[in-house]
């Protein structure tokens, strides 16, 4: 089969999803499966459903639309605060959206009334990471306004940490979210179906906490796909960290110097490159590049080093490995590399161990 290609091991993804569902379920926390890094891939979405996850979330309407078209039977959550010009499609294709702007919520309400439906909302609360979220002091007024609106139902509150600011979802932050949830429930005499404490970064809090409080939900992407938590990128015991494999192919392999010779100016991307002198080395060129993958997020499974990349090539020091033209070279991918590969139309997606 041709390369570049990503082998997607469906059974390993399903295993990870099932383990995480059981682990978090042991303390009353339910899981939303996040599909954005795999662009709403319907084979993967199907594996999540078969693992017992019934709510799926994505940041993009196009991905949710695609999963619906593939007849994926789930409740769909829009993760990113709706783009104002997409309101109609948000109501049409998603069941729930995460929100932080009253103006947007008003537009959702109007559109839901027009489409004769009810759109559900989770209000995001800012707890210090400084991406999306309502400041806690403004929440009460917004809840009051929201519950008055037609076509809209408040079903939860949530927060998102460890994304932009790298802020840890710790006992204090989770305790604070719990107390906010409790206040909202008491003040407005309602039950919040979702108190969504965060993402894959919440693992260490969850493992160490004695009391999850009001937190009853997490939205998980990376830990399902890559088998790790995301504060320190440590593997989670019992999960597969190699569900995805990027497979590339050697297109040139020669003994050459390790340092370019001639007058040094700019490279293809406008940088002035620097190279370490390793003497004469076996330089192999792989038929894959930045148009296929975020090369900095790749780790070779063989003992070889990536020396550089251009749009269409990765150059490696093959070291002691006698790489020959036509040989396949495999890589592990981090989150950024996985995102880029799943987004690139040039990388073939191959599903293995389909359940
Ligand atoms: C991407 C995203 C998630 C999932 O994050 P992971 O680190 O992949 O678990 C959860 N919530 C929101 C709002 C997101 O944007």
Coordinates of C-alpha atoms and ligand atoms in Angstrom, one line a residue:
X1 CA 0.0 0.0 0.0
X2 CA 1.3 3.5 -0.8
X3 CA 2.7 6.1 1.5
X4 CA 2.6 8.5 3.3
X5 CA -0.1 6.6 5.2
X6 CA -1.5 6.6 8.7
X7 CA -2.4 3.2 10.2
X8 CA -5.4 3.7 12.6
X9 CA -5.8 0.8 15.0
X10 CA -9.5 0.9 15.7
X11 CA -9.4 -1.8 18.4
X12 CA -6.7 0.1 20.3
X13 CA -8.7 3.3 20.3
X14 CA -11.8 1.4 21.4
X15 CA -9.9 -0.3 24.2
X16 CA -8.6 3.1 25.4
X17 CA -12.1 4.6 25.2
X18 CA -13.6 1.7 27.2
X19 CA -10.9 1.8 29.9
X20 CA -11.3 5.6 30.4
X21 CA -15.0 5.3 30.5
X22 CA -14.8 2.7 33.3
X23 CA -12.0 4.5 35.1
X24 CA -13.9 7.9 35.2
X25 CA -17.2 6.2 35.7
X26 CA -15.9 4.6 39.0
X27 CA -16.2 8.1 40.6
X28 CA -19.4 9.1 38.8
X29 CA -17.8 11.1 35.9
X30 CA -19.1 10.5 32.4
X31 CA -17.1 11.0 29.3
X32 CA -17.7 13.0 26.1
X33 CA -15.6 11.7 23.2
X34 CA -13.9 14.5 21.4
X35 CA -13.3 13.9 17.7
X36 CA -11.7 17.2 16.5
X37 CA -8.1 15.9 16.3
X38 CA -9.4 13.1 13.9
X39 CA -11.5 15.5 11.9
X40 CA -14.7 13.7 12.9
X41 CA -13.6 10.5 11.3
X42 CA -16.7 8.3 11.2
X43 CA -14.9 5.0 11.7
X44 CA -13.3 6.3 14.8
X45 CA -16.6 7.9 16.0
X46 CA -18.2 4.5 15.5
X47 CA -15.5 2.9 17.7
X48 CA -16.2 5.4 20.4
X49 CA -19.9 4.6 20.3
X50 CA -19.2 0.8 20.4
X51 CA -17.1 1.5 23.6
X52 CA -20.1 2.9 25.3
X53 CA -19.6 6.6 24.7
X54 CA -22.9 8.2 23.5
X55 CA -22.0 11.9 23.4
X56 CA -19.5 13.1 20.9
X57 CA -18.0 16.6 20.6
X58 CA -16.1 18.5 17.9
X59 CA -15.0 22.0 17.5
X60 CA -16.2 22.2 13.9
X61 CA -19.6 22.0 12.3
X62 CA -18.2 20.5 9.2
X63 CA -16.9 17.5 11.2
X64 CA -20.2 17.1 13.0
X65 CA -22.1 17.3 9.7
X66 CA -19.9 14.6 8.3
X67 CA -20.5 12.3 11.2
X68 CA -24.3 12.8 11.0
X69 CA -24.1 12.1 7.2
X70 CA -22.3 8.8 8.1
X71 CA -25.3 8.0 10.3
X72 CA -23.3 8.1 13.6
X73 CA -26.0 7.9 16.2
X74 CA -24.8 10.2 19.0
X75 CA -25.6 13.4 20.8
X76 CA -23.3 16.0 19.2
X77 CA -21.7 18.9 21.1
X78 CA -20.0 21.8 19.5
X79 CA -16.9 22.5 21.5
X80 CA -15.9 25.9 20.2
X81 CA -18.0 28.9 21.0
X82 CA -20.2 29.3 17.9
X83 CA -19.0 31.5 15.1
X84 CA -21.7 34.2 14.7
X85 CA -22.1 33.7 10.9
X86 CA -22.6 29.9 11.5
X87 CA -25.5 30.1 14.0
X88 CA -28.1 28.5 11.8
X89 CA -25.9 25.4 11.2
X90 CA -25.0 25.2 14.9
X91 CA -28.7 24.8 15.6
X92 CA -29.3 22.5 12.7
X93 CA -26.5 20.1 13.2
X94 CA -25.6 20.1 16.9
X95 CA -27.6 19.2 20.0
X96 CA -25.5 21.2 22.5
X97 CA -23.0 24.0 22.2
X98 CA -20.4 25.4 24.6
X99 CA -21.0 29.1 25.0
X100 CA -19.6 32.2 26.6
X101 CA -21.2 35.2 24.8
X102 CA -24.7 36.5 25.4
X103 CA -24.9 37.9 21.9
X104 CA -24.3 34.5 20.4
X105 CA -26.8 32.8 22.7
X106 CA -29.5 35.3 21.7
X107 CA -28.8 34.5 18.1
X108 CA -29.0 30.7 18.9
X109 CA -32.3 31.3 20.6
X110 CA -33.7 33.2 17.7
X111 CA -32.6 30.6 15.2
X112 CA -33.9 27.7 17.4
X113 CA -37.3 29.3 17.5
X114 CA -37.3 29.7 13.8
X115 CA -36.2 26.1 13.2
X116 CA -38.9 25.0 15.7
X117 CA -36.4 23.2 18.0
X118 CA -34.6 23.5 21.3
X119 CA -30.9 24.0 21.4
X120 CA -29.0 23.0 24.6
X121 CA -26.3 25.1 26.1
X122 CA -23.3 24.5 28.4
X123 CA -22.0 27.8 29.7
X124 CA -18.2 28.0 29.9
X125 CA -16.7 29.6 33.0
X126 CA -13.2 31.2 33.0
X127 CA -11.0 29.7 35.7
X128 CA -7.6 31.1 34.7
X129 CA -6.5 29.5 31.5
X130 CA -7.7 32.5 29.6
X131 CA -9.2 30.9 26.5
X132 CA -13.0 30.9 26.5
X133 CA -15.3 31.5 29.4
X134 CA -17.5 33.8 31.3
X135 CA -15.9 35.5 34.3
X136 CA -17.4 33.9 37.4
X137 CA -18.7 37.2 38.7
X138 CA -20.8 37.7 35.5
X139 CA -22.2 34.1 35.5
X140 CA -25.3 34.7 37.6
X141 CA -26.6 37.6 35.3
X142 CA -26.0 35.5 32.2
X143 CA -27.8 32.4 33.6
X144 CA -30.7 34.7 34.5
X145 CA -30.9 36.0 31.0
X146 CA -30.4 32.6 29.4
X147 CA -33.2 30.8 31.3
X148 CA -35.6 33.5 30.1
X149 CA -34.9 32.8 26.4
X150 CA -37.1 30.7 24.1
X151 CA -35.7 27.8 22.1
X152 CA -32.7 27.4 24.5
X153 CA -32.2 25.1 27.4
X154 CA -29.3 25.4 29.9
X155 CA -28.0 21.9 30.5
X156 CA -24.7 22.6 32.1
X157 CA -21.7 24.6 33.0
X158 CA -18.1 23.8 32.2
X159 CA -14.5 25.0 32.2
X160 CA -11.5 24.4 30.0
X161 CA -8.0 24.5 31.5
X162 CA -4.5 23.5 30.4
X163 CA -5.1 24.7 26.8
X164 CA -3.9 28.2 26.2
X165 CA -2.4 29.1 29.6
X166 CA -1.3 25.6 30.6
X167 CA -3.1 26.0 33.9
X168 CA -3.5 22.8 35.9
X169 CA -7.0 21.6 36.7
X170 CA -6.3 21.0 40.4
X171 CA -8.4 20.4 43.6
X172 CA -8.8 24.2 44.1
X173 CA -10.1 24.9 40.5
X174 CA -12.4 21.8 40.5
X175 CA -13.7 22.7 44.0
X176 CA -14.4 26.2 42.7
X177 CA -16.3 24.9 39.7
X178 CA -18.3 22.6 41.9
X179 CA -19.3 25.5 44.2
X180 CA -20.3 27.6 41.2
X181 CA -22.5 24.7 39.9
X182 CA -24.0 24.3 43.4
X183 CA -24.8 28.0 43.5
X184 CA -26.4 28.0 40.1
X185 CA -28.6 24.9 40.9
X186 CA -29.7 26.4 44.2
X187 CA -30.3 30.0 43.1
X188 CA -32.2 29.0 39.9
X189 CA -33.7 25.8 41.2
X190 CA -32.5 23.7 38.3
X191 CA -30.5 20.6 37.8
X192 CA -27.3 20.8 35.7
X193 CA -27.0 17.6 33.6
X194 CA -23.4 18.5 32.8
X195 CA -20.8 19.9 35.2
X196 CA -17.9 19.5 32.8
X197 CA -14.6 19.9 34.5
X198 CA -12.3 19.8 31.6
X199 CA -10.3 17.5 29.3
X200 CA -7.4 15.0 29.2
X201 CA -5.5 17.3 31.5
X202 CA -7.9 16.4 34.4
X203 CA -6.5 12.9 34.8
X204 CA -4.1 13.6 37.7
X205 CA -6.7 15.6 39.6
X206 CA -9.2 12.7 39.1
X207 CA -6.8 10.0 40.2
X208 CA -5.8 11.9 43.4
X209 CA -9.0 13.5 44.5
X210 CA -11.1 11.9 47.2
X211 CA -14.2 13.9 46.2
X212 CA -15.1 14.8 42.6
X213 CA -17.8 17.1 44.1
X214 CA -20.3 18.3 41.5
X215 CA -18.1 17.4 38.6
X216 CA -19.9 14.7 36.6
X217 CA -18.4 15.1 33.1
X218 CA -15.1 15.4 31.2
X219 CA -14.5 15.9 27.5
X220 CA -11.7 13.6 26.3
X221 CA -9.7 13.6 23.1
X222 CA -6.0 13.1 23.4
X223 CA -6.1 10.5 26.3
X224 CA -8.4 8.3 24.2
X225 CA -6.2 8.5 21.0
X226 CA -2.7 8.7 22.4
X227 CA -3.2 7.0 25.8
X228 CA -1.6 9.8 27.9
X229 CA -2.6 12.6 30.2
X230 CA -1.7 16.0 29.0
X231 CA -0.2 17.9 31.9
X232 CA 3.1 16.0 31.7
X233 CA 2.3 13.7 28.7
X234 CA 2.7 10.6 30.9
X235 CA 1.2 7.4 29.6
X236 CA -2.0 6.3 31.4
X237 CA -1.6 2.7 32.8
X238 CA -3.4 0.1 30.8
X239 CA -3.8 2.2 27.6
X240 CA -2.2 1.9 24.2
X241 CA 0.0 4.8 23.2
X242 CA 0.5 3.5 19.7
X243 CA -3.0 3.4 18.2
X244 CA -1.7 5.6 15.3
X245 CA 1.4 5.0 13.2
X246 CA 2.7 7.2 10.4
X247 CA 4.3 5.2 7.6
X248 CA 6.7 6.8 5.2
X249 CA 9.1 5.6 2.6
X250 CA 12.7 6.2 1.8
X251 CA 13.2 7.9 -1.6
X252 CA 17.0 8.5 -1.4
X253 CA 19.7 7.0 0.8
X254 CA 23.3 8.1 0.4
X255 CA 26.5 8.7 2.4
X256 CA 26.9 12.5 2.4
X257 CA 28.4 15.1 4.7
X258 CA 26.3 16.3 7.7
X259 CA 26.8 20.0 7.1
X260 CA 25.7 21.8 3.9
X261 CA 28.6 23.3 2.0
X262 CA 28.8 26.7 0.1
X263 CA 27.6 30.1 1.2
X264 CA 24.7 29.8 3.8
X265 CA 21.6 31.9 3.1
X266 CA 17.9 31.3 3.8
X267 CA 16.2 27.9 3.6
X268 CA 12.8 27.1 2.0
X269 CA 11.0 28.7 4.9
X270 CA 13.1 31.9 5.3
X271 CA 15.2 30.6 8.2
X272 CA 19.0 30.4 8.2
X273 CA 19.6 26.8 9.1
X274 CA 22.3 25.5 11.4
X275 CA 23.6 21.9 11.4
X276 CA 25.7 20.0 13.8
X277 CA 28.8 18.4 12.3
X278 CA 28.5 14.6 12.5
X279 CA 31.0 13.9 9.8
X280 CA 30.0 11.7 6.9
X281 CA 26.6 10.1 7.6
X282 CA 23.9 8.0 5.9
X283 CA 21.3 10.6 4.9
X284 CA 18.0 9.1 4.0
X285 CA 15.2 11.2 2.5
X286 CA 11.6 10.2 3.2
X287 CA 8.8 11.0 0.8
X288 CA 6.8 13.0 3.3
X289 CA 7.0 16.6 4.5
X290 CA 5.3 19.6 6.1
X291 CA 2.4 19.5 3.7
X292 CA 1.6 16.1 5.2
X293 CA 2.6 16.4 8.8
X294 CA 3.9 18.7 11.6
X295 CA 7.3 17.2 11.5
X296 CA 8.4 18.5 14.9
X297 CA 5.7 16.2 16.5
X298 CA 7.1 13.0 15.0
X299 CA 9.2 10.4 16.9
X300 CA 10.8 7.7 14.8
X301 CA 10.3 4.2 16.1
X302 CA 13.8 3.3 14.8
X303 CA 17.0 4.7 16.2
X304 CA 17.4 7.4 13.6
X305 CA 17.4 11.3 13.9
X306 CA 15.3 13.8 12.0
X307 CA 17.7 16.4 10.6
X308 CA 15.3 18.7 8.8
X309 CA 12.2 18.9 6.6
X310 CA 10.8 20.8 3.7
X311 CA 7.3 20.8 2.3
X312 CA 7.7 17.4 0.7
X313 CA 10.8 15.8 2.3
X314 CA 12.1 14.7 5.7
X315 CA 15.8 14.2 5.9
X316 CA 17.1 11.7 8.5
X317 CA 20.4 10.6 9.8
X318 CA 20.0 6.8 9.4
X319 CA 22.8 6.2 11.9
X320 CA 23.4 2.5 12.2
X321 CA 20.2 1.5 10.3
X322 CA 21.0 0.6 6.7
X323 CA 17.9 2.3 5.2
X324 CA 17.4 1.5 1.6
X325 CA 15.3 3.2 -1.1
X326 CA 11.8 1.7 -0.7
X327 CA 12.1 0.8 3.0
X328 CA 9.2 1.9 5.2
X329 CA 10.0 4.1 8.2
X330 CA 7.4 4.3 11.0
X331 CA 6.7 7.2 13.4
X332 CA 4.8 7.9 16.6
X333 CA 2.8 11.1 16.5
X334 CA 2.1 13.7 19.2
X335 CA -1.2 15.6 19.2
X336 CA -0.1 18.3 16.7
X337 CA 1.3 15.7 14.3
X338 CA -1.9 13.7 14.5
X339 CA -4.0 16.7 13.9
X340 CA -2.0 17.7 10.8
X341 CA -1.9 14.1 9.4
X342 CA -5.7 13.7 9.8
X343 CA -6.2 17.1 8.2
X344 CA -3.8 16.5 5.2
X345 CA -5.5 15.2 2.1
X346 CA -2.2 13.7 1.0
X347 CA -1.9 11.1 3.8
X348 CA -3.8 7.9 3.2
X349 CA -6.0 6.8 6.2
X350 CA -5.9 3.0 6.7
X351 CA -8.0 1.4 9.4
X352 CA -6.6 -1.8 11.0
X353 CA -8.1 -4.1 13.5
X354 CA -11.6 -2.8 12.8
X355 CA -14.1 -4.0 15.4
Ligands
LIG1 C1 -10.2 20.0 22.4 C2 -11.1 20.2 23.6 C3 -11.2 19.2 24.5 C4 -10.5 17.9 24.5 O1 -9.2 18.1 24.9 P1 -8.1 16.9 25.0 O2 -6.9 17.5 25.6 O3 -7.9 16.3 23.6 O4 -8.8 15.9 25.9 C5 -12.1 19.5 25.5 N1 -12.8 20.6 25.7 C6 -12.7 21.6 24.8 C7 -13.4 22.9 24.9 C8 -11.8 21.5 23.7 O5 -11.7 22.5 22.8

